[in-house]
């Protein structure tokens, strides 16, 4: 009886989606969407699966129509998938229902990608929720679906670039279910984030966003196509990506956090040096790089200490006891000093020197001997870099040298 009633609802919705004005259909769908979401969380898994399949059928028909300018009907239409997925979380027995929801969205993307506009947010919402699913098959299916979107439809999802980055970063994040297979997925997700950074730096994302805006609004946006965006507009897209990588530097898995740091440094050196102005770099150091060391302040893993400050410590801890401070902190400090060395030759970046020195001073003054020694080593490298800048700035010109010559 429940299945028959759902089928009749599908028939009624299918008929009205073509006959009703969109605003009238929106009011009707609010009632139907709530019912489909509840049916998708039904205690009987067969009923829940049938409800999700009914949503898939309706969505295929609804997404065949173009979404009007300034409307978000698609997002409202696909919202029941999100609600049904979250209602089925928390139980391994409901994994088949969650897997079917992911599969249905994958089908929708493959069949209607060119028509999807506001619906991408709901799709990425489900994929992000699936990233931490306790069932490995569900999370892997969601990651593969995300990969197909990025491989074949990156230009279409460019207006939702922030959602794309957030979803990819979620697949790299640590969960209580993490194992070797999920760690491998995390490394692949980091590679996806690196590819997103390249697309953002080479202008592909900006060009695709402009094209989507032009096709949606019916006219071309003002300004030359190759005009660089202002710093604020750039930072709006870059910040979620950089912050996502920085948070992964604190991941408890050594391979993942070191790969995240390597990716972050590569993105900043390859793309940031070309894209960012002085003010953006100050924000990057303060909000992205400096917080990476927060794990060092809280790392209380036991490690050998020297008897006197001038003596080297007895030796490194066994590999099984290696902590964030032993494995990742040296690379973080090297990244901070190395990036400043690349920037410090310009006078506009000179104000950063005091902040970098303050950070290294905090490291040197820590009770943890390992961190203090790392701070001293980093401070030495910074002094070497700064001394070369000072020579560059203070070297007198030939005229100054002639003018300051002592009389015979």
mmCIF file of C-alpha atoms in Angstrom:
data_model
loop_
_atom_site.group_PDB
_atom_site.id
_atom_site.type_symbol
_atom_site.label_atom_id
_atom_site.label_comp_id
_atom_site.label_asym_id
_atom_site.label_seq_id
_atom_site.Cartn_x
_atom_site.Cartn_y
_atom_site.Cartn_z
ATOM 1 C CA UNK A 1 0.000 0.000 0.000
ATOM 2 C CA UNK A 2 2.840 2.398 0.848
ATOM 3 C CA UNK A 3 4.580 1.709 -2.442
ATOM 4 C CA UNK A 4 1.332 2.192 -4.362
ATOM 5 C CA UNK A 5 0.727 5.501 -2.603
ATOM 6 C CA UNK A 6 4.260 6.660 -3.454
ATOM 7 C CA UNK A 7 3.687 5.731 -7.090
ATOM 8 C CA UNK A 8 0.516 7.807 -7.192
ATOM 9 C CA UNK A 9 2.432 10.757 -5.709
ATOM 10 C CA UNK A 10 5.023 10.373 -8.443
ATOM 11 C CA UNK A 11 2.287 10.407 -11.087
ATOM 12 C CA UNK A 12 0.673 13.533 -9.609
ATOM 13 C CA UNK A 13 4.020 15.338 -9.307
ATOM 14 C CA UNK A 14 5.022 14.326 -12.835
ATOM 15 C CA UNK A 15 1.810 15.718 -14.276
ATOM 16 C CA UNK A 16 1.956 18.995 -12.354
ATOM 17 C CA UNK A 17 5.633 19.722 -13.019
ATOM 18 C CA UNK A 18 4.767 20.288 -16.682
ATOM 19 C CA UNK A 19 1.407 22.075 -16.191
ATOM 20 C CA UNK A 20 1.805 24.368 -13.206
ATOM 21 C CA UNK A 21 3.581 27.733 -13.220
ATOM 22 C CA UNK A 22 6.883 27.463 -11.430
ATOM 23 C CA UNK A 23 5.848 29.466 -8.400
ATOM 24 C CA UNK A 24 2.728 27.333 -7.964
ATOM 25 C CA UNK A 25 4.829 24.202 -8.438
ATOM 26 C CA UNK A 26 7.275 25.436 -5.791
ATOM 27 C CA UNK A 27 4.488 25.670 -3.203
ATOM 28 C CA UNK A 28 3.280 22.198 -4.114
ATOM 29 C CA UNK A 29 6.775 20.734 -3.980
ATOM 30 C CA UNK A 30 7.350 21.949 -0.432
ATOM 31 C CA UNK A 31 4.623 19.572 0.703
ATOM 32 C CA UNK A 32 5.745 16.693 -1.511
ATOM 33 C CA UNK A 33 9.437 17.149 -0.614
ATOM 34 C CA UNK A 34 8.752 16.793 3.104
ATOM 35 C CA UNK A 35 6.825 13.586 2.443
ATOM 36 C CA UNK A 36 9.540 12.098 0.203
ATOM 37 C CA UNK A 37 12.200 12.960 2.792
ATOM 38 C CA UNK A 38 10.224 11.148 5.498
ATOM 39 C CA UNK A 39 9.597 8.192 3.199
ATOM 40 C CA UNK A 40 13.326 8.060 2.385
ATOM 41 C CA UNK A 41 14.001 7.552 6.097
ATOM 42 C CA UNK A 42 11.304 4.892 6.549
ATOM 43 C CA UNK A 43 12.147 2.031 8.909
ATOM 44 C CA UNK A 44 11.511 -0.413 6.070
ATOM 45 C CA UNK A 45 14.590 -0.182 3.850
ATOM 46 C CA UNK A 46 12.628 -1.299 0.774
ATOM 47 C CA UNK A 47 10.150 1.563 1.203
ATOM 48 C CA UNK A 48 13.003 4.021 1.767
ATOM 49 C CA UNK A 49 14.793 2.813 -1.358
ATOM 50 C CA UNK A 50 11.618 3.079 -3.422
ATOM 51 C CA UNK A 51 11.064 6.638 -2.206
ATOM 52 C CA UNK A 52 14.620 7.579 -3.211
ATOM 53 C CA UNK A 53 14.111 5.971 -6.617
ATOM 54 C CA UNK A 54 10.894 7.964 -7.045
ATOM 55 C CA UNK A 55 12.856 11.116 -6.306
ATOM 56 C CA UNK A 56 15.393 10.108 -8.934
ATOM 57 C CA UNK A 57 12.675 9.678 -11.575
ATOM 58 C CA UNK A 58 11.120 13.043 -10.787
ATOM 59 C CA UNK A 59 14.501 14.769 -10.673
ATOM 60 C CA UNK A 60 15.443 13.500 -14.121
ATOM 61 C CA UNK A 61 12.263 15.040 -15.514
ATOM 62 C CA UNK A 62 12.521 18.262 -13.537
ATOM 63 C CA UNK A 63 16.173 18.852 -14.432
ATOM 64 C CA UNK A 64 15.359 18.553 -18.117
ATOM 65 C CA UNK A 65 14.013 22.127 -17.849
ATOM 66 C CA UNK A 66 16.334 25.136 -17.652
ATOM 67 C CA UNK A 67 16.404 26.937 -14.322
ATOM 68 C CA UNK A 68 15.243 30.532 -14.554
ATOM 69 C CA UNK A 69 17.462 33.453 -13.619
ATOM 70 C CA UNK A 70 17.546 34.345 -9.878
ATOM 71 C CA UNK A 71 15.645 31.174 -8.894
ATOM 72 C CA UNK A 72 16.906 28.216 -6.882
ATOM 73 C CA UNK A 73 14.182 25.674 -7.611
ATOM 74 C CA UNK A 74 16.730 22.959 -8.334
ATOM 75 C CA UNK A 75 18.286 23.204 -4.909
ATOM 76 C CA UNK A 76 14.863 22.951 -3.280
ATOM 77 C CA UNK A 77 13.970 20.006 -5.522
ATOM 78 C CA UNK A 78 17.118 18.041 -4.636
ATOM 79 C CA UNK A 79 17.021 18.942 -0.942
ATOM 80 C CA UNK A 80 15.100 15.724 -0.015
ATOM 81 C CA UNK A 81 18.174 13.708 -1.066
ATOM 82 C CA UNK A 82 20.186 15.536 1.605
ATOM 83 C CA UNK A 83 17.508 15.099 4.229
ATOM 84 C CA UNK A 84 17.056 11.417 3.436
ATOM 85 C CA UNK A 85 20.802 10.754 3.521
ATOM 86 C CA UNK A 86 21.242 12.423 6.899
ATOM 87 C CA UNK A 87 18.199 10.648 8.307
ATOM 88 C CA UNK A 88 19.759 7.299 7.352
ATOM 89 C CA UNK A 89 23.142 8.076 8.933
ATOM 90 C CA UNK A 90 24.355 6.498 12.144
ATOM 91 C CA UNK A 91 23.453 2.901 11.308
ATOM 92 C CA UNK A 92 25.491 0.418 9.306
ATOM 93 C CA UNK A 93 22.262 -1.419 8.460
ATOM 94 C CA UNK A 94 21.100 1.633 6.474
ATOM 95 C CA UNK A 95 24.262 1.706 4.350
ATOM 96 C CA UNK A 96 22.455 0.274 1.267
ATOM 97 C CA UNK A 97 19.987 3.180 1.344
ATOM 98 C CA UNK A 98 22.797 5.723 1.639
ATOM 99 C CA UNK A 99 24.689 4.011 -1.179
ATOM 100 C CA UNK A 100 21.589 4.181 -3.376
ATOM 101 C CA UNK A 101 21.177 7.909 -2.700
ATOM 102 C CA UNK A 102 24.767 8.497 -3.824
ATOM 103 C CA UNK A 103 24.202 6.325 -6.911
ATOM 104 C CA UNK A 104 21.034 8.256 -7.821
ATOM 105 C CA UNK A 105 22.842 11.591 -7.633
ATOM 106 C CA UNK A 106 25.660 10.182 -9.750
ATOM 107 C CA UNK A 107 23.089 9.206 -12.388
ATOM 108 C CA UNK A 108 21.545 12.682 -12.263
ATOM 109 C CA UNK A 109 24.934 14.297 -12.819
ATOM 110 C CA UNK A 110 25.791 12.068 -15.756
ATOM 111 C CA UNK A 111 22.409 12.609 -17.385
ATOM 112 C CA UNK A 112 21.680 16.273 -16.604
ATOM 113 C CA UNK A 113 24.987 17.959 -15.752
ATOM 114 C CA UNK A 114 24.556 20.667 -18.387
ATOM 115 C CA UNK A 115 21.169 21.644 -16.912
ATOM 116 C CA UNK A 116 22.169 21.760 -13.248
ATOM 117 C CA UNK A 117 22.635 25.196 -11.706
ATOM 118 C CA UNK A 118 21.647 25.725 -8.058
ATOM 119 C CA UNK A 119 21.257 21.963 -7.621
ATOM 120 C CA UNK A 120 25.021 21.512 -7.331
ATOM 121 C CA UNK A 121 24.940 22.678 -3.712
ATOM 122 C CA UNK A 122 22.608 19.848 -2.713
ATOM 123 C CA UNK A 123 24.693 17.330 -4.642
ATOM 124 C CA UNK A 124 27.916 18.431 -2.973
ATOM 125 C CA UNK A 125 26.135 18.451 0.373
ATOM 126 C CA UNK A 126 25.355 14.744 0.049
ATOM 127 C CA UNK A 127 28.862 13.884 -1.196
ATOM 128 C CA UNK A 128 30.412 15.787 1.714
ATOM 129 C CA UNK A 129 28.215 13.932 4.208
ATOM 130 C CA UNK A 130 29.172 10.639 2.555
ATOM 131 C CA UNK A 131 32.900 11.364 2.898
ATOM 132 C CA UNK A 132 32.883 10.270 6.537
ATOM 133 C CA UNK A 133 30.445 7.400 6.151
ATOM 134 C CA UNK A 134 31.263 4.370 8.329
ATOM 135 C CA UNK A 135 30.655 2.094 5.343
ATOM 136 C CA UNK A 136 33.734 2.183 3.142
ATOM 137 C CA UNK A 137 31.716 1.367 -0.005
ATOM 138 C CA UNK A 138 29.503 4.434 0.461
ATOM 139 C CA UNK A 139 32.400 6.857 0.961
ATOM 140 C CA UNK A 140 34.329 5.361 -1.960
ATOM 141 C CA UNK A 141 31.306 5.608 -4.275
ATOM 142 C CA UNK A 142 30.871 9.252 -3.269
ATOM 143 C CA UNK A 143 34.557 10.019 -3.905
ATOM 144 C CA UNK A 144 34.398 8.388 -7.329
ATOM 145 C CA UNK A 145 31.300 10.446 -8.129
ATOM 146 C CA UNK A 146 33.167 13.606 -7.104
ATOM 147 C CA UNK A 147 36.088 12.586 -9.300
ATOM 148 C CA UNK A 148 33.816 12.245 -12.325
ATOM 149 C CA UNK A 149 32.388 15.704 -11.679
ATOM 150 C CA UNK A 150 35.874 17.252 -11.507
ATOM 151 C CA UNK A 151 37.171 15.317 -14.507
ATOM 152 C CA UNK A 152 34.267 16.047 -16.858
ATOM 153 C CA UNK A 153 32.266 18.986 -15.482
ATOM 154 C CA UNK A 154 34.718 21.310 -13.728
ATOM 155 C CA UNK A 155 33.626 24.259 -15.857
ATOM 156 C CA UNK A 156 29.983 23.660 -14.908
ATOM 157 C CA UNK A 157 30.695 23.634 -11.154
ATOM 158 C CA UNK A 158 33.021 26.669 -11.274
ATOM 159 C CA UNK A 159 30.355 28.969 -9.763
ATOM 160 C CA UNK A 160 30.259 26.553 -6.776
ATOM 161 C CA UNK A 161 34.046 26.331 -6.473
ATOM 162 C CA UNK A 162 33.979 26.833 -2.698
ATOM 163 C CA UNK A 163 31.614 23.858 -2.299
ATOM 164 C CA UNK A 164 33.877 21.770 -4.541
ATOM 165 C CA UNK A 165 36.916 22.542 -2.403
ATOM 166 C CA UNK A 166 35.060 21.869 0.834
ATOM 167 C CA UNK A 167 33.865 18.501 -0.424
ATOM 168 C CA UNK A 168 37.321 17.423 -1.622
ATOM 169 C CA UNK A 169 38.866 18.501 1.692
ATOM 170 C CA UNK A 170 36.252 16.461 3.569
ATOM 171 C CA UNK A 171 37.459 13.298 1.836
ATOM 172 C CA UNK A 172 41.001 14.030 3.027
ATOM 173 C CA UNK A 173 39.945 14.624 6.635
ATOM 174 C CA UNK A 174 40.462 12.130 9.443
ATOM 175 C CA UNK A 175 37.509 10.201 10.850
ATOM 176 C CA UNK A 176 37.186 7.518 13.486
ATOM 177 C CA UNK A 177 36.769 5.017 10.626
ATOM 178 C CA UNK A 178 40.053 5.934 8.923
ATOM 179 C CA UNK A 179 42.224 3.042 7.753
ATOM 180 C CA UNK A 180 44.852 2.449 5.077
ATOM 181 C CA UNK A 181 42.267 2.521 2.297
ATOM 182 C CA UNK A 182 40.811 5.797 3.506
ATOM 183 C CA UNK A 183 44.313 7.221 3.876
ATOM 184 C CA UNK A 184 44.894 6.402 0.213
ATOM 185 C CA UNK A 185 41.655 8.210 -0.624
ATOM 186 C CA UNK A 186 42.853 11.183 1.424
ATOM 187 C CA UNK A 187 46.031 11.401 -0.663
ATOM 188 C CA UNK A 188 43.952 11.294 -3.848
ATOM 189 C CA UNK A 189 41.737 14.057 -2.454
ATOM 190 C CA UNK A 190 44.841 16.192 -1.850
ATOM 191 C CA UNK A 191 45.805 15.686 -5.483
ATOM 192 C CA UNK A 192 42.309 16.874 -6.437
ATOM 193 C CA UNK A 193 42.782 20.017 -4.341
ATOM 194 C CA UNK A 194 46.112 20.649 -6.068
ATOM 195 C CA UNK A 195 44.377 20.362 -9.444
ATOM 196 C CA UNK A 196 41.694 22.809 -8.273
ATOM 197 C CA UNK A 197 44.430 25.267 -7.315
ATOM 198 C CA UNK A 198 45.994 24.988 -10.770
ATOM 199 C CA UNK A 199 42.627 25.615 -12.420
ATOM 200 C CA UNK A 200 42.081 28.652 -10.208
ATOM 201 C CA UNK A 201 45.541 30.048 -10.919
ATOM 202 C CA UNK A 202 45.424 29.620 -14.693
ATOM 203 C CA UNK A 203 42.106 31.461 -14.928
ATOM 204 C CA UNK A 204 39.965 28.463 -15.903
ATOM 205 C CA UNK A 205 37.627 28.843 -12.922
ATOM 206 C CA UNK A 206 37.208 32.574 -13.440
ATOM 207 C CA UNK A 207 36.570 32.157 -17.182
ATOM 208 C CA UNK A 208 34.033 29.380 -16.581
ATOM 209 C CA UNK A 209 32.259 31.469 -13.950
ATOM 210 C CA UNK A 210 32.033 34.415 -16.338
ATOM 211 C CA UNK A 211 30.704 32.175 -19.101
ATOM 212 C CA UNK A 212 28.097 30.658 -16.774
ATOM 213 C CA UNK A 213 27.024 34.125 -15.672
ATOM 214 C CA UNK A 214 26.765 35.287 -19.287
ATOM 215 C CA UNK A 215 24.675 32.296 -20.381
ATOM 216 C CA UNK A 216 22.426 32.603 -17.346
ATOM 217 C CA UNK A 217 21.897 36.357 -17.470
ATOM 218 C CA UNK A 218 21.784 36.609 -21.232
ATOM 219 C CA UNK A 219 24.504 39.259 -21.506
ATOM 220 C CA UNK A 220 28.235 39.508 -21.047
ATOM 221 C CA UNK A 221 29.646 40.839 -17.786
ATOM 222 C CA UNK A 222 31.416 44.151 -17.960
ATOM 223 C CA UNK A 223 35.163 44.439 -18.163
ATOM 224 C CA UNK A 224 37.786 42.789 -20.352
ATOM 225 C CA UNK A 225 37.947 39.035 -20.149
ATOM 226 C CA UNK A 226 41.569 38.941 -19.003
ATOM 227 C CA UNK A 227 41.145 41.618 -16.332
ATOM 228 C CA UNK A 228 42.514 40.263 -13.022
ATOM 229 C CA UNK A 229 40.014 40.233 -10.164
ATOM 230 C CA UNK A 230 40.621 42.405 -7.088
ATOM 231 C CA UNK A 231 42.386 40.896 -4.092
ATOM 232 C CA UNK A 232 39.118 40.450 -2.181
ATOM 233 C CA UNK A 233 37.552 38.468 -5.025
ATOM 234 C CA UNK A 234 40.658 36.305 -5.344
ATOM 235 C CA UNK A 235 40.827 35.629 -1.630
ATOM 236 C CA UNK A 236 37.189 34.561 -1.544
ATOM 237 C CA UNK A 237 38.125 31.561 -3.716
ATOM 238 C CA UNK A 238 41.666 30.928 -2.513
ATOM 239 C CA UNK A 239 40.965 31.119 1.207
ATOM 240 C CA UNK A 240 38.808 27.963 1.598
ATOM 241 C CA UNK A 241 41.373 25.961 -0.384
ATOM 242 C CA UNK A 242 44.387 27.178 1.592
ATOM 243 C CA UNK A 243 42.584 26.886 4.920
ATOM 244 C CA UNK A 244 41.456 23.347 4.079
ATOM 245 C CA UNK A 245 45.042 22.297 3.359
ATOM 246 C CA UNK A 246 46.317 24.009 6.526
ATOM 247 C CA UNK A 247 43.809 22.142 8.687
ATOM 248 C CA UNK A 248 44.946 18.853 7.187
ATOM 249 C CA UNK A 249 48.499 19.606 8.368
ATOM 250 C CA UNK A 250 47.191 18.724 11.847
ATOM 251 C CA UNK A 251 45.887 15.322 10.680
ATOM 252 C CA UNK A 252 46.912 12.476 13.018
ATOM 253 C CA UNK A 253 48.064 10.371 10.026
ATOM 254 C CA UNK A 254 51.682 11.186 9.253
ATOM 255 C CA UNK A 255 51.482 10.481 5.517
ATOM 256 C CA UNK A 256 48.384 12.625 5.093
ATOM 257 C CA UNK A 257 49.614 15.641 7.077
ATOM 258 C CA UNK A 258 53.004 15.651 5.364
ATOM 259 C CA UNK A 259 51.326 15.380 1.961
ATOM 260 C CA UNK A 260 48.962 18.218 2.913
ATOM 261 C CA UNK A 261 51.895 20.432 3.914
ATOM 262 C CA UNK A 262 53.758 19.607 0.695
ATOM 263 C CA UNK A 263 50.643 20.455 -1.319
ATOM 264 C CA UNK A 264 50.124 23.718 0.584
ATOM 265 C CA UNK A 265 53.712 24.811 0.038
ATOM 266 C CA UNK A 266 53.616 23.835 -3.635
ATOM 267 C CA UNK A 267 50.423 25.811 -4.203
ATOM 268 C CA UNK A 268 51.804 28.900 -2.457
ATOM 269 C CA UNK A 269 55.134 28.806 -4.286
ATOM 270 C CA UNK A 270 53.717 27.889 -7.690
ATOM 271 C CA UNK A 271 50.556 29.997 -7.690
ATOM 272 C CA UNK A 272 50.634 32.371 -4.714
ATOM 273 C CA UNK A 273 53.843 34.112 -5.750
ATOM 274 C CA UNK A 274 52.140 35.065 -9.018
ATOM 275 C CA UNK A 275 48.607 35.699 -7.759
ATOM 276 C CA UNK A 276 48.819 37.344 -4.321
ATOM 277 C CA UNK A 277 49.556 40.925 -3.352
ATOM 278 C CA UNK A 278 51.324 42.050 -0.184
ATOM 279 C CA UNK A 279 48.134 42.332 1.890
ATOM 280 C CA UNK A 280 46.963 38.871 0.809
ATOM 281 C CA UNK A 281 50.330 37.398 1.788
ATOM 282 C CA UNK A 282 50.046 38.951 5.241
ATOM 283 C CA UNK A 283 46.664 37.277 5.662
ATOM 284 C CA UNK A 284 48.074 33.968 4.417
ATOM 285 C CA UNK A 285 50.909 34.035 6.946
ATOM 286 C CA UNK A 286 48.649 35.059 9.825
ATOM 287 C CA UNK A 287 45.637 32.884 9.043
ATOM 288 C CA UNK A 288 47.085 29.864 7.222
ATOM 289 C CA UNK A 289 50.785 29.289 7.934
ATOM 290 C CA UNK A 290 51.201 30.432 11.554
ATOM 291 C CA UNK A 291 48.222 28.377 12.845
ATOM 292 C CA UNK A 292 49.856 25.252 11.379
ATOM 293 C CA UNK A 293 52.181 25.288 14.394
ATOM 294 C CA UNK A 294 49.328 25.005 16.897
ATOM 295 C CA UNK A 295 49.834 21.236 16.963
ATOM 296 C CA UNK A 296 53.389 21.828 18.218
ATOM 297 C CA UNK A 297 52.155 23.719 21.289
ATOM 298 C CA UNK A 298 49.895 20.825 22.303
ATOM 299 C CA UNK A 299 52.209 17.921 21.420
ATOM 300 C CA UNK A 300 53.035 16.258 24.741
ATOM 301 C CA UNK A 301 54.541 13.027 23.406
ATOM 302 C CA UNK A 302 57.547 11.902 25.516
ATOM 303 C CA UNK A 303 60.958 12.545 23.951
ATOM 304 C CA UNK A 304 64.578 12.543 25.265
ATOM 305 C CA UNK A 305 66.092 15.756 26.640
ATOM 306 C CA UNK A 306 69.700 16.864 27.034
ATOM 307 C CA UNK A 307 71.300 17.432 30.449
ATOM 308 C CA UNK A 308 72.650 20.873 29.477
ATOM 309 C CA UNK A 309 71.370 23.256 26.784
ATOM 310 C CA UNK A 310 74.666 23.043 24.927
ATOM 311 C CA UNK A 311 74.526 19.238 24.715
ATOM 312 C CA UNK A 312 72.653 17.448 21.923
ATOM 313 C CA UNK A 313 69.716 15.291 23.063
ATOM 314 C CA UNK A 314 70.490 11.584 23.601
ATOM 315 C CA UNK A 315 68.802 10.605 20.346
ATOM 316 C CA UNK A 316 65.536 10.671 18.394
ATOM 317 C CA UNK A 317 62.529 8.748 19.725
ATOM 318 C CA UNK A 318 61.721 5.339 18.231
ATOM 319 C CA UNK A 319 59.771 5.606 14.946
ATOM 320 C CA UNK A 320 56.658 4.171 16.576
ATOM 321 C CA UNK A 321 56.630 7.057 19.047
ATOM 322 C CA UNK A 322 57.362 9.816 16.519
ATOM 323 C CA UNK A 323 54.930 12.699 17.049
ATOM 324 C CA UNK A 324 53.772 15.706 15.049
ATOM 325 C CA UNK A 325 56.652 17.706 16.509
ATOM 326 C CA UNK A 326 59.213 15.160 15.317
ATOM 327 C CA UNK A 327 57.762 14.469 11.882
ATOM 328 C CA UNK A 328 56.023 17.616 10.645
ATOM 329 C CA UNK A 329 57.113 20.660 12.669
ATOM 330 C CA UNK A 330 60.544 20.930 10.945
ATOM 331 C CA UNK A 331 58.865 21.040 7.534
ATOM 332 C CA UNK A 332 56.314 23.628 8.723
ATOM 333 C CA UNK A 333 59.039 25.955 10.012
ATOM 334 C CA UNK A 334 61.050 25.429 6.836
ATOM 335 C CA UNK A 335 57.954 26.316 4.803
ATOM 336 C CA UNK A 336 57.393 29.553 6.750
ATOM 337 C CA UNK A 337 61.025 30.661 6.540
ATOM 338 C CA UNK A 338 61.380 29.539 2.935
ATOM 339 C CA UNK A 339 58.299 31.432 1.786
ATOM 340 C CA UNK A 340 59.379 34.592 3.576
ATOM 341 C CA UNK A 341 62.803 34.252 1.968
ATOM 342 C CA UNK A 342 61.079 34.175 -1.418
ATOM 343 C CA UNK A 343 59.080 37.292 -0.549
ATOM 344 C CA UNK A 344 61.522 39.261 1.601
ATOM 345 C CA UNK A 345 63.472 40.697 -1.281
ATOM 346 C CA UNK A 346 60.589 43.118 -1.819
ATOM 347 C CA UNK A 347 60.207 46.082 0.529
ATOM 348 C CA UNK A 348 56.403 45.725 0.616
ATOM 349 C CA UNK A 349 56.802 42.433 2.491
ATOM 350 C CA UNK A 350 59.217 43.804 5.097
ATOM 351 C CA UNK A 351 56.471 44.273 7.777
ATOM 352 C CA UNK A 352 56.076 40.488 7.843
ATOM 353 C CA UNK A 353 59.568 40.116 9.288
ATOM 354 C CA UNK A 354 58.521 41.160 12.793
ATOM 355 C CA UNK A 355 55.675 38.627 12.827
ATOM 356 C CA UNK A 356 57.896 35.779 11.624
ATOM 357 C CA UNK A 357 60.529 36.683 14.228
ATOM 358 C CA UNK A 358 57.872 36.746 16.969
ATOM 359 C CA UNK A 359 56.688 33.259 15.957
ATOM 360 C CA UNK A 360 60.215 31.842 15.988
ATOM 361 C CA UNK A 361 60.877 33.570 19.306
ATOM 362 C CA UNK A 362 57.848 31.801 20.775
ATOM 363 C CA UNK A 363 59.246 28.493 19.542
ATOM 364 C CA UNK A 364 62.675 29.159 21.058
ATOM 365 C CA UNK A 365 61.144 30.055 24.433
ATOM 366 C CA UNK A 366 59.084 26.864 24.712
ATOM 367 C CA UNK A 367 59.766 24.358 27.477
ATOM 368 C CA UNK A 368 59.842 21.534 24.907
ATOM 369 C CA UNK A 369 63.503 21.227 23.983
ATOM 370 C CA UNK A 370 62.765 19.749 20.560
ATOM 371 C CA UNK A 371 60.627 22.720 19.554
ATOM 372 C CA UNK A 372 63.156 25.200 20.968
ATOM 373 C CA UNK A 373 65.971 23.632 18.924
ATOM 374 C CA UNK A 374 63.815 23.659 15.786
ATOM 375 C CA UNK A 375 63.089 27.349 16.444
ATOM 376 C CA UNK A 376 66.794 28.139 16.752
ATOM 377 C CA UNK A 377 67.584 26.334 13.489
ATOM 378 C CA UNK A 378 64.772 28.172 11.703
ATOM 379 C CA UNK A 379 65.917 31.488 13.181
ATOM 380 C CA UNK A 380 69.415 30.877 11.868
ATOM 381 C CA UNK A 381 68.090 30.254 8.354
ATOM 382 C CA UNK A 382 65.935 33.373 8.571
ATOM 383 C CA UNK A 383 68.896 35.492 9.659
ATOM 384 C CA UNK A 384 70.904 34.253 6.701
ATOM 385 C CA UNK A 385 68.041 35.226 4.358
ATOM 386 C CA UNK A 386 67.553 38.617 5.986
ATOM 387 C CA UNK A 387 71.270 39.396 5.889
ATOM 388 C CA UNK A 388 71.224 38.951 2.117
ATOM 389 C CA UNK A 389 68.260 41.385 1.914
ATOM 390 C CA UNK A 390 70.091 43.896 4.092
ATOM 391 C CA UNK A 391 73.141 43.743 1.849
ATOM 392 C CA UNK A 392 70.882 44.328 -1.126
ATOM 393 C CA UNK A 393 69.167 47.344 0.475
ATOM 394 C CA UNK A 394 72.171 48.954 2.146
ATOM 395 C CA UNK A 395 74.891 48.482 -0.470
ATOM 396 C CA UNK A 396 75.883 52.044 -1.478
ATOM 397 C CA UNK A 397 75.740 53.033 -5.085
ATOM 398 C CA UNK A 398 78.972 53.988 -6.906
ATOM 399 C CA UNK A 399 78.017 57.674 -6.519
ATOM 400 C CA UNK A 400 77.539 57.242 -2.760
ATOM 401 C CA UNK A 401 80.880 55.505 -2.528
ATOM 402 C CA UNK A 402 82.609 58.386 -4.293
ATOM 403 C CA UNK A 403 80.837 60.942 -2.153
ATOM 404 C CA UNK A 404 81.794 59.259 1.130
ATOM 405 C CA UNK A 405 85.474 58.900 0.250
ATOM 406 C CA UNK A 406 87.779 60.326 2.939
ATOM 407 C CA UNK A 407 89.945 63.308 1.890
ATOM 408 C CA UNK A 408 93.597 62.520 1.459
#
